XYZ file of C-alpha atoms in Angstrom:
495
model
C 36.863 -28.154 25.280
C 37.076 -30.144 21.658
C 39.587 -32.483 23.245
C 37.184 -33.094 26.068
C 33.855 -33.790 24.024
C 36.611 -36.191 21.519
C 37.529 -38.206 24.591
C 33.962 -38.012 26.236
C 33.213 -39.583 22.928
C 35.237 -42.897 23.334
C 32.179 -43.861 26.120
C 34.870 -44.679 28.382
C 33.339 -45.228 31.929
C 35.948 -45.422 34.985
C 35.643 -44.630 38.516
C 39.282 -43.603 38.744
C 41.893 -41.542 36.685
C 44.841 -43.504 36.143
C 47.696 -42.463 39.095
C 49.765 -40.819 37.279
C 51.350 -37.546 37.902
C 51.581 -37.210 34.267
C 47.680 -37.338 33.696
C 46.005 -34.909 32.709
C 42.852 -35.518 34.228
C 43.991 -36.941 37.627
C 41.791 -36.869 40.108
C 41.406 -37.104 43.976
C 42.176 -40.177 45.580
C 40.521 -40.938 48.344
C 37.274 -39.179 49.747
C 34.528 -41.489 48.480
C 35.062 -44.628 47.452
C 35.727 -45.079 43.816
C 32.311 -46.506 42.334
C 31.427 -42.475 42.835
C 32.930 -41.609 39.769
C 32.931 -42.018 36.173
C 36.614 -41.522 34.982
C 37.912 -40.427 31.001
C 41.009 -43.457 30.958
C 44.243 -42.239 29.359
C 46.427 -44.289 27.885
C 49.954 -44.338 29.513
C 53.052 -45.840 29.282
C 53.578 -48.848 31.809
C 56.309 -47.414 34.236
C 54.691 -47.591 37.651
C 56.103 -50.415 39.791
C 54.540 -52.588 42.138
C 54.389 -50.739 45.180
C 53.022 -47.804 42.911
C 50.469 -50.273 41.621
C 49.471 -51.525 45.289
C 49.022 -48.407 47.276
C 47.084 -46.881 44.083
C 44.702 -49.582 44.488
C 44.704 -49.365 48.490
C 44.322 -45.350 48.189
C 41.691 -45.246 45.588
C 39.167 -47.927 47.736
C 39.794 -45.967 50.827
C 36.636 -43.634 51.255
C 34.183 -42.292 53.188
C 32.821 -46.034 54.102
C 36.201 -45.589 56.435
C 33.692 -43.555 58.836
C 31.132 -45.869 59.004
C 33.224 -49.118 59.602
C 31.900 -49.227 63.289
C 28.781 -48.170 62.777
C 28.269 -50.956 60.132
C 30.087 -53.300 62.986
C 27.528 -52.011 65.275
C 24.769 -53.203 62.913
C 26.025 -56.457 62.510
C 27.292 -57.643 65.526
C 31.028 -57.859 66.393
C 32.243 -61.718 65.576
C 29.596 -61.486 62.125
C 30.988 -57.695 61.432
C 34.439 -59.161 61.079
C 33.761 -62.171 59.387
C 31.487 -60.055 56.566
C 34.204 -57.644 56.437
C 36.449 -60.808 55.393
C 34.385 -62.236 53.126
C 33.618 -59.270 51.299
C 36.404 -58.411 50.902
C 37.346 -61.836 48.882
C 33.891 -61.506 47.276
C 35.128 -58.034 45.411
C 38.858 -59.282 45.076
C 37.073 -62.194 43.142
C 34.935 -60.384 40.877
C 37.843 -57.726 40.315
C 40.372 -60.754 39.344
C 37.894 -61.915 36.831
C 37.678 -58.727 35.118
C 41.680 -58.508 34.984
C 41.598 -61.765 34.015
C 39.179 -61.413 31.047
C 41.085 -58.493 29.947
C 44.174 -60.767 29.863
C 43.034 -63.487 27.711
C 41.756 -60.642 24.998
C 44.578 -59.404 25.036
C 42.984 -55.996 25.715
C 44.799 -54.840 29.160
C 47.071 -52.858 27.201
C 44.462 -51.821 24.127
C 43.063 -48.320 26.281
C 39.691 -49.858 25.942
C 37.586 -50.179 29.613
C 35.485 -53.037 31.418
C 32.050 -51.838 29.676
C 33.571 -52.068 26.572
C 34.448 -55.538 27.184
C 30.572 -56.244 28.226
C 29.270 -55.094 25.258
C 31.352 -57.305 23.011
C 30.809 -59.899 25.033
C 26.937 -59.603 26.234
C 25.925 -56.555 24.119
C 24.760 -53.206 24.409
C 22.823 -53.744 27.097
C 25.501 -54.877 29.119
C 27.290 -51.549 28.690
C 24.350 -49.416 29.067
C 24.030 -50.915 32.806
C 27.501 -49.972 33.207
C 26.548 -46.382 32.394
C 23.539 -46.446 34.511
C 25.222 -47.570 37.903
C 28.020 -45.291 37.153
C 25.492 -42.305 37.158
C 23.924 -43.643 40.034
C 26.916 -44.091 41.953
C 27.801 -40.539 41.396
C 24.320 -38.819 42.732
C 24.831 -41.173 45.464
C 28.380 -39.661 46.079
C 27.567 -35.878 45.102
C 24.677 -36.619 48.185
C 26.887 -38.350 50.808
C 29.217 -35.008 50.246
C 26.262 -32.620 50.893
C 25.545 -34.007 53.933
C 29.310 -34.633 55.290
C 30.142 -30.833 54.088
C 27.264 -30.029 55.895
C 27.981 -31.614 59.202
C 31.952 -30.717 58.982
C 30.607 -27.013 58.570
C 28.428 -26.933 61.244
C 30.274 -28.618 63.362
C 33.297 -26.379 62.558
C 31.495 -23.298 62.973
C 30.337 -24.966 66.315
C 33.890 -25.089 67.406
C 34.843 -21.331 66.986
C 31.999 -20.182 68.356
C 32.494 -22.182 71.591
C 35.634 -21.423 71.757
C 35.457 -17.669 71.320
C 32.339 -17.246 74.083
C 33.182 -19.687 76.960
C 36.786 -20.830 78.569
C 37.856 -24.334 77.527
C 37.046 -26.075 80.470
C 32.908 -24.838 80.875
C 32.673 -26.448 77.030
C 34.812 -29.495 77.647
C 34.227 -30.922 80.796
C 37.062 -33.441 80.565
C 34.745 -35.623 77.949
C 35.112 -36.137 74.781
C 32.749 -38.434 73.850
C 29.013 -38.182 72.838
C 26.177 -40.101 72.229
C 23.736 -38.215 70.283
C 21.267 -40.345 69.789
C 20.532 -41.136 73.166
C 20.776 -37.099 73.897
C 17.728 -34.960 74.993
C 16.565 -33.465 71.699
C 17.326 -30.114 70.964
C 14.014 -27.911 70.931
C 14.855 -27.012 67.333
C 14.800 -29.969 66.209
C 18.450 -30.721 65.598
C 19.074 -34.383 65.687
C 22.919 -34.570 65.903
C 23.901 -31.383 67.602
C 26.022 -33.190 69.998
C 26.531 -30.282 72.602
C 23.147 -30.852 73.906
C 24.844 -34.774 75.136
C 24.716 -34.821 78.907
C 27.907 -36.394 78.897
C 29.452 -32.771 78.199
C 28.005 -29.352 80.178
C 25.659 -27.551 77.896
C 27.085 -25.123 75.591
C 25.620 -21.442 76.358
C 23.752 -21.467 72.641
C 21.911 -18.179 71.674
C 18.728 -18.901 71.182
C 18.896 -16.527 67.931
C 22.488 -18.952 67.142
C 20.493 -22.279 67.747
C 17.632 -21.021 65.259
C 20.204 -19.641 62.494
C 22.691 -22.511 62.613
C 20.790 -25.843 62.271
C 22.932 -28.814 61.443
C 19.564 -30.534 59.655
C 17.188 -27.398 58.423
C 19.533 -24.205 57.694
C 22.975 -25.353 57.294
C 22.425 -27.493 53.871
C 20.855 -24.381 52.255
C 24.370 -21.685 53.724
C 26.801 -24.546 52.070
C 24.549 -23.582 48.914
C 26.769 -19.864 49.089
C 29.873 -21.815 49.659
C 29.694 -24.438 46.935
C 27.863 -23.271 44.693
C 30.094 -21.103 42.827
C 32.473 -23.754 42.168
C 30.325 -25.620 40.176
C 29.949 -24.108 37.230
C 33.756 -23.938 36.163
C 34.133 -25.205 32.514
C 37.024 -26.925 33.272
C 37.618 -28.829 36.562
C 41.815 -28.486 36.058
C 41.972 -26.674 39.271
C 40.433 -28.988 41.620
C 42.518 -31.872 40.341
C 45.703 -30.758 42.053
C 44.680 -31.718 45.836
C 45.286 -35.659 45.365
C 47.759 -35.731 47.899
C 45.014 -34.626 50.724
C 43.065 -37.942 50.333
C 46.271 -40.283 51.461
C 46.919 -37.683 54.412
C 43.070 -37.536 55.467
C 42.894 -41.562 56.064
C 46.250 -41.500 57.899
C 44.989 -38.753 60.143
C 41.855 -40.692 60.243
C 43.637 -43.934 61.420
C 46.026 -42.045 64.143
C 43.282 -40.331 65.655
C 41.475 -44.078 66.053
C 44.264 -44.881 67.740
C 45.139 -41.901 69.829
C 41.350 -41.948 71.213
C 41.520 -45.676 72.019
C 44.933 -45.412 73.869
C 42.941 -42.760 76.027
C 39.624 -44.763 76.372
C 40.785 -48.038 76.651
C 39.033 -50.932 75.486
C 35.661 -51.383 76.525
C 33.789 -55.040 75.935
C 31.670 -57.293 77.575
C 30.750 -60.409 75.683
C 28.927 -62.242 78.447
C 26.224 -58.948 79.352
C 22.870 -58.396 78.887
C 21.592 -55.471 76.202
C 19.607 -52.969 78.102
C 17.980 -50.380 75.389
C 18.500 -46.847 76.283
C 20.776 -47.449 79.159
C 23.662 -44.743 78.321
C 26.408 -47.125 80.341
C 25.175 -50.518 79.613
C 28.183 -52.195 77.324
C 27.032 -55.448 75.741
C 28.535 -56.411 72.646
C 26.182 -58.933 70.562
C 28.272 -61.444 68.411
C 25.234 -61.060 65.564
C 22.467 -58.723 64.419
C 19.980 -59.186 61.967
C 20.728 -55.528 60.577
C 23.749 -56.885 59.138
C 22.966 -56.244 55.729
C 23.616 -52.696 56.936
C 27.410 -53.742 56.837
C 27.550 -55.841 53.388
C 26.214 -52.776 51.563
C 28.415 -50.756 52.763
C 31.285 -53.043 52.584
C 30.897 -53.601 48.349
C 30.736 -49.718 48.044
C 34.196 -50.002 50.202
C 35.770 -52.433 48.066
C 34.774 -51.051 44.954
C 37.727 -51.423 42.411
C 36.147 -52.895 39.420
C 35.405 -50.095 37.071
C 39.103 -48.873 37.665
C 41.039 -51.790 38.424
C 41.863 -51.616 34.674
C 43.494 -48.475 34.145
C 45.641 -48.724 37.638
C 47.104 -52.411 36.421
C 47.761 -51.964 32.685
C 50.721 -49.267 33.641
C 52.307 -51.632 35.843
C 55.921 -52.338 34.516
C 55.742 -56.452 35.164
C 52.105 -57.548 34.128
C 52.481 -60.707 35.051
C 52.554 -59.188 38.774
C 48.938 -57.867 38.894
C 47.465 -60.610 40.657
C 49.642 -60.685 43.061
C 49.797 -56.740 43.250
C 45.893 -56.845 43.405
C 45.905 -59.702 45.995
C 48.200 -57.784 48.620
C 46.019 -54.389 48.041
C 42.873 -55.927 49.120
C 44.583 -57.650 52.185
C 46.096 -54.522 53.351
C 42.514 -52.742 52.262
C 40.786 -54.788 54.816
C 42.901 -54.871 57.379
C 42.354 -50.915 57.457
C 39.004 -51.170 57.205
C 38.646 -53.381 59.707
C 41.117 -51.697 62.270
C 38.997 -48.567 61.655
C 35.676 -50.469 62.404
C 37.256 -52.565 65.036
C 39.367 -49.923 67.065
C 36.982 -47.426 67.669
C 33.571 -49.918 68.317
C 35.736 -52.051 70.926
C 37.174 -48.395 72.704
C 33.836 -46.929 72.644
C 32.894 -46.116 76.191
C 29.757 -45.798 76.176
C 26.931 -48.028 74.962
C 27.379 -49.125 71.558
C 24.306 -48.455 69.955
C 25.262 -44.525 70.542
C 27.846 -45.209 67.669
C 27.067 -43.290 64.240
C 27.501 -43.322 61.031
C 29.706 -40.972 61.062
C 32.591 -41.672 63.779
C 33.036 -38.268 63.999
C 29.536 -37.725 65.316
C 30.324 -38.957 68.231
C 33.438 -36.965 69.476
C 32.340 -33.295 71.325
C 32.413 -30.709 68.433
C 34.892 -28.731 71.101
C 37.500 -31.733 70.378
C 40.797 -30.167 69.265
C 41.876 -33.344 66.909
C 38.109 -33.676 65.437
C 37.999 -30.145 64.902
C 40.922 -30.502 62.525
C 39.852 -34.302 60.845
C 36.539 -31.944 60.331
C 38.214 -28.988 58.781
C 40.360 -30.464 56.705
C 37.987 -33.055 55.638
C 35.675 -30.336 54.516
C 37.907 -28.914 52.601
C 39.135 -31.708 50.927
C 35.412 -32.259 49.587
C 35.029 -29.122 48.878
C 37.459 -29.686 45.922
C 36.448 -32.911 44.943
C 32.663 -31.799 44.700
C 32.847 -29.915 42.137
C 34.881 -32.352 40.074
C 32.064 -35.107 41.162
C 28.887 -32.444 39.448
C 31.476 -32.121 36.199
C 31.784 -35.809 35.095
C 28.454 -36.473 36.100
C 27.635 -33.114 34.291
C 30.139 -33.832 31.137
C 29.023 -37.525 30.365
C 25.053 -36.367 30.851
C 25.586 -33.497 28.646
C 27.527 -35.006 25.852
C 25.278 -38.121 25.857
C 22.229 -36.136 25.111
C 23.808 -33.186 23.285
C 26.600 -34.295 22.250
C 28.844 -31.260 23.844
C 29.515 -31.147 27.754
C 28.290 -27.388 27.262
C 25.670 -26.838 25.077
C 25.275 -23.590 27.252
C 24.963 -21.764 30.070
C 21.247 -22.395 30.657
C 21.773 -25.944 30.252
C 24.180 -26.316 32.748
C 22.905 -24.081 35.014
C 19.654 -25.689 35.068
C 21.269 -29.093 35.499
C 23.686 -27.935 38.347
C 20.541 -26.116 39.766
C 18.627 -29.695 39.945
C 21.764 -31.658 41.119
C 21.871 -29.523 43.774
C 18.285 -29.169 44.776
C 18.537 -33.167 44.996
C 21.389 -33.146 47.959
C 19.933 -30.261 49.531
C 16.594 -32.776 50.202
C 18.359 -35.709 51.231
C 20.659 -33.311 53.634
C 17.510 -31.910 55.400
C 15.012 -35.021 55.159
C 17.291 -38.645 55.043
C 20.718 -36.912 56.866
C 21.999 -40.777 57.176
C 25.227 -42.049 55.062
C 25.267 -45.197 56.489
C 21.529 -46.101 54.703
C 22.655 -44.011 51.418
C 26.290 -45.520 50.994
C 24.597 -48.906 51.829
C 21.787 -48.336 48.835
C 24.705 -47.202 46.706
C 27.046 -49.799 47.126
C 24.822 -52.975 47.527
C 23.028 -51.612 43.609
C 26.238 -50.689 42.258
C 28.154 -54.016 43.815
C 25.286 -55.771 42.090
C 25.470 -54.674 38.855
C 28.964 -53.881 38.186
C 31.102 -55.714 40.867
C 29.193 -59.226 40.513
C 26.985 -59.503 37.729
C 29.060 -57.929 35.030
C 31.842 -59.838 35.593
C 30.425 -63.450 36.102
C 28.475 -62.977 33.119
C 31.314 -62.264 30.961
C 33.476 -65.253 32.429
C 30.842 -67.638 31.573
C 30.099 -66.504 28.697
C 33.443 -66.221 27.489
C 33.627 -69.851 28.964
C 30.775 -70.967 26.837
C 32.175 -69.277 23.593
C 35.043 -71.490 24.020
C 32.844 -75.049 24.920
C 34.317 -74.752 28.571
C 31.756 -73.619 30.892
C 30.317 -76.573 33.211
C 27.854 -76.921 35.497
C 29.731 -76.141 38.421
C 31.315 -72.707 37.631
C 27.184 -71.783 36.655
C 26.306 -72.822 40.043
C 29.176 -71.058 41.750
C 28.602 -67.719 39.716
C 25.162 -68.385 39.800
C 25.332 -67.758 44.048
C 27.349 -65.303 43.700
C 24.912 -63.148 41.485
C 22.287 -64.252 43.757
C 24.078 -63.439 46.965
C 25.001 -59.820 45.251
C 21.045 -59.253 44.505
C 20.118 -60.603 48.220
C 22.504 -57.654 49.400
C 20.828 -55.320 47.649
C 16.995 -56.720 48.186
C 18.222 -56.364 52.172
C 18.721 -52.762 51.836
C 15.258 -52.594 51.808
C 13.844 -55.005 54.821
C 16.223 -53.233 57.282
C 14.664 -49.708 56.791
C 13.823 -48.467 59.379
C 16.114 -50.812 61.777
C 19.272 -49.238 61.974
């Protein structure tokens, strides 16, 4: 625990371990996006190649954003969902070359000191503190996105048995599996997304006693309380750390079961239509929507890199191949991310605004292939929870007592309140799309834009180079980052 409070103590802020087998303090890959997590860098020897150094970076943006690629298409439109996807995605490559690039001409990528470090030599303390801020942010944000996924994948789980063990297959399937939950008669208890009340699937034979006991929205936040919560309060998170390999095998399963449900739906679109609201077979697919912002929120928490793009590159072997390496990960990052979004809105058969935020939401909870993304999505977060409350608790802890555990009561009483917090948002504001959209047009703000165009022109007017041109440029790029996050707000309510 010494070792931990001395490292805690270099203030070093990552959302990523290193990828290293050899690191102590590896964490999961995959299941949100990076910008979720504040990360204690250690200093390795460069030995990982550049294959190593691409898929690292290609693993470690792939997150949970991956299930709400066609909703966010959805919200855009399908010829402006594409194009934002694009230009986001050279938007964050930018920004994430200018922070490799700053670190190069320091001659700090190999020093084992981070991006906020960086900021505060160059623009100060306050620089840094921001750093710290959105990194805290980032990780409430992904400690409540978890609640509510765990919470779904457990219900919907638990939804799966029990059909299964009280009716034959074919009185819960009905050849259909498909859903549209939002265009569903509501359930008389209140349960927005129990998707066996869709017509499109005969009504499960619910107990009324079950329907009461296991709500998606009002009871099944507070049972993943009993499930959880003992996990939290582990001193040392060692444990959880060994399940990396489950976050590259949930986003191939992710991407084969796009597929294998397209192949069986075909492809359903119709440019030239007319958008009928409410009708359950009406397929129009709109080229724009003015929800878009919807999309570029989500999109900056998807390409998130910056605040670990450091500590994968400087244990490449050839240096001099990061750009490059960095270049092909964000290409092959988008494609993915765009297949996802792209696959499953243009198979959809049914009308498109039925699509959630969460794809899975709208596949039959009797589904034999969602039933296992669900399960073994839930317990991939279940071990990467925990190790989400830790840093958030360590760096919290140590920054105001100067030990990540002071003592029982204080960590108790801290877990206690981080909980509480998901628990709301799981029974009250159930909707990743709006929170990973908050979380990633804020923390794409700060960290992914602003941080890094400030330091390249100041750096630039340190040295008597900075002209009027690269302050305009930067200048709209800030601008565009803060108009991301400022739309956040005027499409409440919208989406």
């Amino acid at each position: 625990m010494g070792s931990t409070s001395a490292v805690l103590h270099r203030y070093r802020y990552y959302s990523r371990l290193a990828p290293h087998t050899d690191s102590a303090f590896q964490m999961p890959d995959h299941v949100v996006p990076p910008d979720f997590y504040i990360v204690v860098p250690i200093i390795t020897e460069g030995k990982q190649s550049s294959l190593i150094t691409i898929f690292s970076l290609w693993n470690t943006m792939m997150g949970t954003s991956i299930l709400s690629m066609p909703w966010a298409i959805r919200q855009a439109g399908f010829a402006t969902g594409i194009s934002l996807l694009l230009l986001m995605a050279i938007l964050m490559f930018y920004t994430s070359y200018r922070i490799l690039k700053a670190m190069q001409s320091m001659g700090k990528l190999d020093s084992g000191i981070d991006f906020s470090d960086v900021c505060h030599m160059i623009l100060g303390r306050w620089a840094q503190v921001l750093a710290v801020v959105s990194s805290l942010l980032t990780l409430l944000g992904g400690a409540i996105v978890y609640w509510i996924l765990l919470s779904n994948f457990f219900f919907n789980v638990v939804n799966f048995i029990y059909h299964h063990s009280s009716s034959p297959h074919s009185s819960v399937s009905n050849g259909t599996d498909y859903v549209c939950p939002s265009m569903s008669p509501p359930s008389h208890h209140g349960n927005h997304s129990n998707h066996s009340g869709s017509f499109l699937a005969s009504p499960h034979p619910h107990d009324e006693v079950y329907d009461r006991v296991w709500d998606e929205q009002y009871t099944v936040p507070f049972f993943l309380i009993a499930v959880v919560g003992p996990l939290i309060n582990f001193k040392s998170p060692t444990f959880f750390t060994k399940f990396n390999a489950l976050g590259t095998l949930s986003v191939t399963y992710l991407v084969s079961f796009v597929a294998v449900k397209a192949s069986k739906w075909g492809f359903h679109l119709n440019f030239q239509g007319v958008d009928i609201p409410n009708d359950l077979h009406n397929i129009y697919i709109p080229d724009f929507r003015g929800t878009f912002a919807a999309l570029t929120g989500i999109a900056a928490l998807a390409y998130f890199v910056q605040n670990c793009v450091i500590s994968i590159c400087r244990n490449q072997r050839h240096p001099e191949n990061n750009i490059r390496d960095l270049t092909i990960a964000y290409i092959l990052v988008a494609v993915t991310y765009i297949y996802m979004g792209v696959m499953f809105y243009s198979a959809f058969p049914l009308n498109k605004d039925c699509i959630e935020d969460n794809l899975l939401n709208n596949i039959a909870d009797t589904d034999i292939m969602a039933f296992v993304a669900r399960i073994g999505l839930f317990f991939q977060m279940i071990c990467v929870f925990p190790l989400l409350l830790y840093i958030f608790r360590a760096q919290l802890l140590f920054s105001l007592f100067g030990d990540v555990w002071p003592s029982v009561k204080h960590v108790l009483g801290l877990n206690v309140l981080l909980v509480a917090v998901c628990v709301v948002f799981a029974v009250f504001l159930p909707h990743i799309g709006s929170i990973i959209g908050f979380v990633g047009a804020f923390c794409g703000f700060s960290y992914a834009i602003l941080l890094p165009c400030l330091v390249h022109m100041r750096t630039l007017f340190n040295n008597g180079e900075l002209s009027i041109l690269t302050v305009v440029f930067h200048s709209t790029l800030i601008l565009l980052g803060l108009a991301n996050f400022i739309g956040q707000f005027l499409i409440l309510g919208k989406t």
